[in-house]
């Protein structure tokens, strides 16, 4: 949820570099920011607020020293205040810690430490960490051992970066169930919760596993396990350029990422041979169970329609947060497919760990080296590139592409590849509708409610359209199977309520058209998505977004989602909301 970074530089001031790094991480947490650097004492500048505002007031980059740690916070324990902002320190201000995760037993630890005389300055769970390290350093341990000792006291999840004025040439990083990476350049070392944070400075990355520590300092980078044993770990060279993680001329990351979608799908298609290899390695299974959250859940739902209708394999879709309540139906005949952009979503990881005990697991993931990729039996990468906007867009279409590729290799229907290869062109055509969609956004930006309806393959598209609208415009949006409207929600339809009908040609079309007539008869404003030659739909709809006739319902989920993403984006901009940072949401949800 929060973003952390630390660096040791060679004859260069650390604070401006750390500031640049946390700016890249801002999408992960936006209520507070802080930087600490050690010289003869630990100096900290931190406050609640957006980085740009805090920097204006405190001049964060002015901190002296060639090493330091920094943090951007998304509050979980304690309100967003200056006191609760990281870095946190011990009683004597000799140790500073930044942390991402949740320390579940912090209350007990805090009570014990207070009984021993430690004085706390914040309401955070994190603050127990510097006090524990202080306790063990006071007992004679060095920073590395005291940190290791402190970690054994913690229950919960953490990625941390620690430094001390007593050893002002060292940063200790450690992780358990929260991501942490190490970056290396010649004589310059970094730790960070996320690759884009440090990509401007290095693309040579070491991924830490749970219960591992990184010791950055005069000996370079040492990776050790929690018992202090040295670990050999390969350095991976990340091909993302810093530019890929920047806005690239667009107003927001989200719109940049919406426009990157044809490219993202092409990149995913380049994974076809890898996906084929994974399919060849899979054990026999008679049942599939998709597990995911949010947008990834909607991709999974599309997977269910595809696999059941085109493969004939019984396929369940379970929300990861609900998985623990239904997992007993799993067995060795089940393939559990987890879809997660970040590979770090706490609900999905928990489900993965349950599934691993009973079935084979396959993760479809965007973030290389993330926890899901390391804990699943099989992995497929979506290769959509870094996605910064909180609202998932390009990773969704890449997830869908992976599902189509899986279907193709599982079914042996290689002729479908030709259709899939043409999808990026259809996506480009859909993006060309942006001006029209901007006009529709202006027209409906003040409406309090929206409905999105579709049947079969278009039902997940409707759900995803509604989720996009909700998360970045704060407008109430309901995604519904079109046929379900008459069983209740129709009562909510008043004069003028916009209903977005996803109605590509195919088996579901005529019935969905019937629902369009049904809502129109009740005064709804119909925004229809359908085929160019669908004259009858065009005649009923108040607005019509047209697609090439050859896109039938089976492949519609990829191109047809684009107008819905654009609609949400432009309404958000019209309303003056920052679509990249919707309130109450974060890119990666690392708490259950
Ligand atoms: C998507 O727009 C959302 N921000 C959210 O629903 C997201 O898809 C969900 O939290 C799952 O994330 P994951 O794919 O990284 O696991």
Short mmCIF file of N, CA, C and O and ligand atoms in Angstrom, two decimals, residues 293-297 339-345 348 390-393 399 464 467-468 471 585-589, ligand 1:
data_model
loop_
_atom_site.label_atom_id
_atom_site.label_comp_id
_atom_site.label_asym_id
_atom_site.label_seq_id
_atom_site.Cartn_x
_atom_site.Cartn_y
_atom_site.Cartn_z
N UNK A 293 -9.43 -10.45 -7.97
CA UNK A 293 -10.18 -9.32 -7.39
C UNK A 293 -10.40 -8.25 -8.47
O UNK A 293 -9.57 -8.10 -9.37
N UNK A 294 -11.43 -7.46 -8.29
CA UNK A 294 -11.64 -6.25 -9.09
C UNK A 294 -11.60 -6.52 -10.59
O UNK A 294 -12.27 -7.42 -11.11
N UNK A 295 -10.82 -5.72 -11.27
CA UNK A 295 -10.72 -5.84 -12.73
C UNK A 295 -10.23 -7.23 -13.14
O UNK A 295 -10.72 -7.82 -14.11
N UNK A 296 -9.29 -7.76 -12.38
CA UNK A 296 -8.77 -9.09 -12.70
C UNK A 296 -9.88 -10.14 -12.56
O UNK A 296 -9.88 -11.16 -13.26
N UNK A 297 -10.83 -9.88 -11.67
CA UNK A 297 -11.99 -10.76 -11.52
C UNK A 297 -12.85 -10.71 -12.78
O UNK A 297 -13.34 -11.73 -13.25
N UNK A 339 -5.52 -14.55 -11.31
CA UNK A 339 -5.17 -13.42 -12.18
C UNK A 339 -4.92 -12.21 -11.29
O UNK A 339 -5.77 -11.84 -10.47
N UNK A 340 -3.76 -11.61 -11.44
CA UNK A 340 -3.43 -10.44 -10.63
C UNK A 340 -2.39 -9.59 -11.35
O UNK A 340 -1.33 -10.09 -11.71
N UNK A 341 -2.73 -8.35 -11.58
CA UNK A 341 -1.79 -7.43 -12.23
C UNK A 341 -0.53 -7.31 -11.40
O UNK A 341 0.58 -7.49 -11.88
N UNK A 342 -0.72 -6.97 -10.13
CA UNK A 342 0.42 -6.66 -9.25
C UNK A 342 1.15 -7.90 -8.78
O UNK A 342 2.34 -7.85 -8.49
N UNK A 343 0.42 -9.00 -8.65
CA UNK A 343 1.02 -10.20 -8.05
C UNK A 343 1.23 -10.04 -6.57
O UNK A 343 1.88 -10.88 -5.93
N UNK A 344 0.67 -8.97 -5.99
CA UNK A 344 0.88 -8.71 -4.56
C UNK A 344 -0.42 -8.48 -3.82
O UNK A 344 -0.39 -8.15 -2.63
N UNK A 345 -1.56 -8.61 -4.48
CA UNK A 345 -2.84 -8.37 -3.82
C UNK A 345 -3.02 -9.37 -2.67
O UNK A 345 -2.98 -10.59 -2.90
N UNK A 348 -5.62 -12.17 -3.02
CA UNK A 348 -5.27 -13.17 -4.03
C UNK A 348 -4.14 -14.07 -3.53
O UNK A 348 -4.14 -15.29 -3.77
N UNK A 390 -4.30 4.03 -11.07
CA UNK A 390 -4.94 3.10 -10.13
C UNK A 390 -5.96 2.22 -10.87
O UNK A 390 -6.10 1.04 -10.61
N UNK A 391 -6.67 2.84 -11.82
CA UNK A 391 -7.65 2.06 -12.58
C UNK A 391 -6.93 1.18 -13.60
O UNK A 391 -6.20 1.67 -14.44
N UNK A 392 -7.14 -0.10 -13.49
CA UNK A 392 -6.49 -1.04 -14.42
C UNK A 392 -7.12 -0.91 -15.80
O UNK A 392 -8.34 -0.91 -15.94
N UNK A 393 -6.30 -0.77 -16.81
CA UNK A 393 -6.80 -0.67 -18.19
C UNK A 393 -6.01 -1.62 -19.08
O UNK A 393 -6.50 -2.67 -19.47
N UNK A 399 -4.56 -9.30 -19.76
CA UNK A 399 -5.05 -10.51 -19.07
C UNK A 399 -6.01 -11.28 -19.97
O UNK A 399 -5.93 -12.51 -20.09
N UNK A 464 -17.07 -4.44 -15.82
CA UNK A 464 -15.80 -3.70 -15.80
C UNK A 464 -16.04 -2.22 -16.13
O UNK A 464 -15.42 -1.34 -15.53
N UNK A 467 -17.26 -0.67 -12.99
CA UNK A 467 -16.18 -0.50 -11.99
C UNK A 467 -15.30 0.70 -12.34
O UNK A 467 -14.95 1.51 -11.47
N UNK A 468 -14.98 0.83 -13.62
CA UNK A 468 -14.15 1.98 -14.03
C UNK A 468 -14.86 3.28 -13.67
O UNK A 468 -14.25 4.20 -13.13
N UNK A 471 -14.86 3.89 -9.77
CA UNK A 471 -13.61 4.19 -9.07
C UNK A 471 -13.01 5.54 -9.43
O UNK A 471 -12.37 6.15 -8.59
N UNK A 585 -8.53 4.70 -2.77
CA UNK A 585 -8.04 3.53 -3.49
C UNK A 585 -6.53 3.59 -3.65
O UNK A 585 -5.93 4.66 -3.62
N UNK A 586 -5.92 2.45 -3.82
CA UNK A 586 -4.48 2.38 -4.10
C UNK A 586 -4.27 1.36 -5.20
O UNK A 586 -5.12 0.50 -5.44
N UNK A 587 -3.16 1.46 -5.87
CA UNK A 587 -2.89 0.57 -7.00
C UNK A 587 -2.81 -0.89 -6.56
O UNK A 587 -3.31 -1.77 -7.24
N UNK A 588 -2.15 -1.09 -5.45
CA UNK A 588 -1.94 -2.47 -5.03
C UNK A 588 -2.46 -2.61 -3.61
O UNK A 588 -2.01 -1.90 -2.71
N UNK A 589 -3.41 -3.52 -3.42
CA UNK A 589 -4.06 -3.62 -2.12
C UNK A 589 -3.42 -4.76 -1.33
O UNK A 589 -3.76 -5.93 -1.51
C1 LIG B 1 -8.93 -1.92 -11.01
O1 LIG B 1 -9.22 -0.78 -11.73
C2 LIG B 1 -8.82 -1.77 -9.59
N1 LIG B 1 -7.97 -0.72 -9.22
C3 LIG B 1 -8.77 -3.02 -8.74
O2 LIG B 1 -10.04 -3.56 -8.83
C4 LIG B 1 -7.74 -4.12 -9.08
O3 LIG B 1 -8.04 -4.71 -10.31
C5 LIG B 1 -7.76 -5.17 -7.95
O4 LIG B 1 -7.38 -4.55 -6.75
C6 LIG B 1 -6.89 -6.36 -8.23
O5 LIG B 1 -5.55 -6.01 -8.36
P1 LIG B 1 -4.49 -7.03 -8.94
O6 LIG B 1 -4.88 -7.33 -10.33
O7 LIG B 1 -3.18 -6.32 -8.83
O8 LIG B 1 -4.53 -8.25 -8.07
#
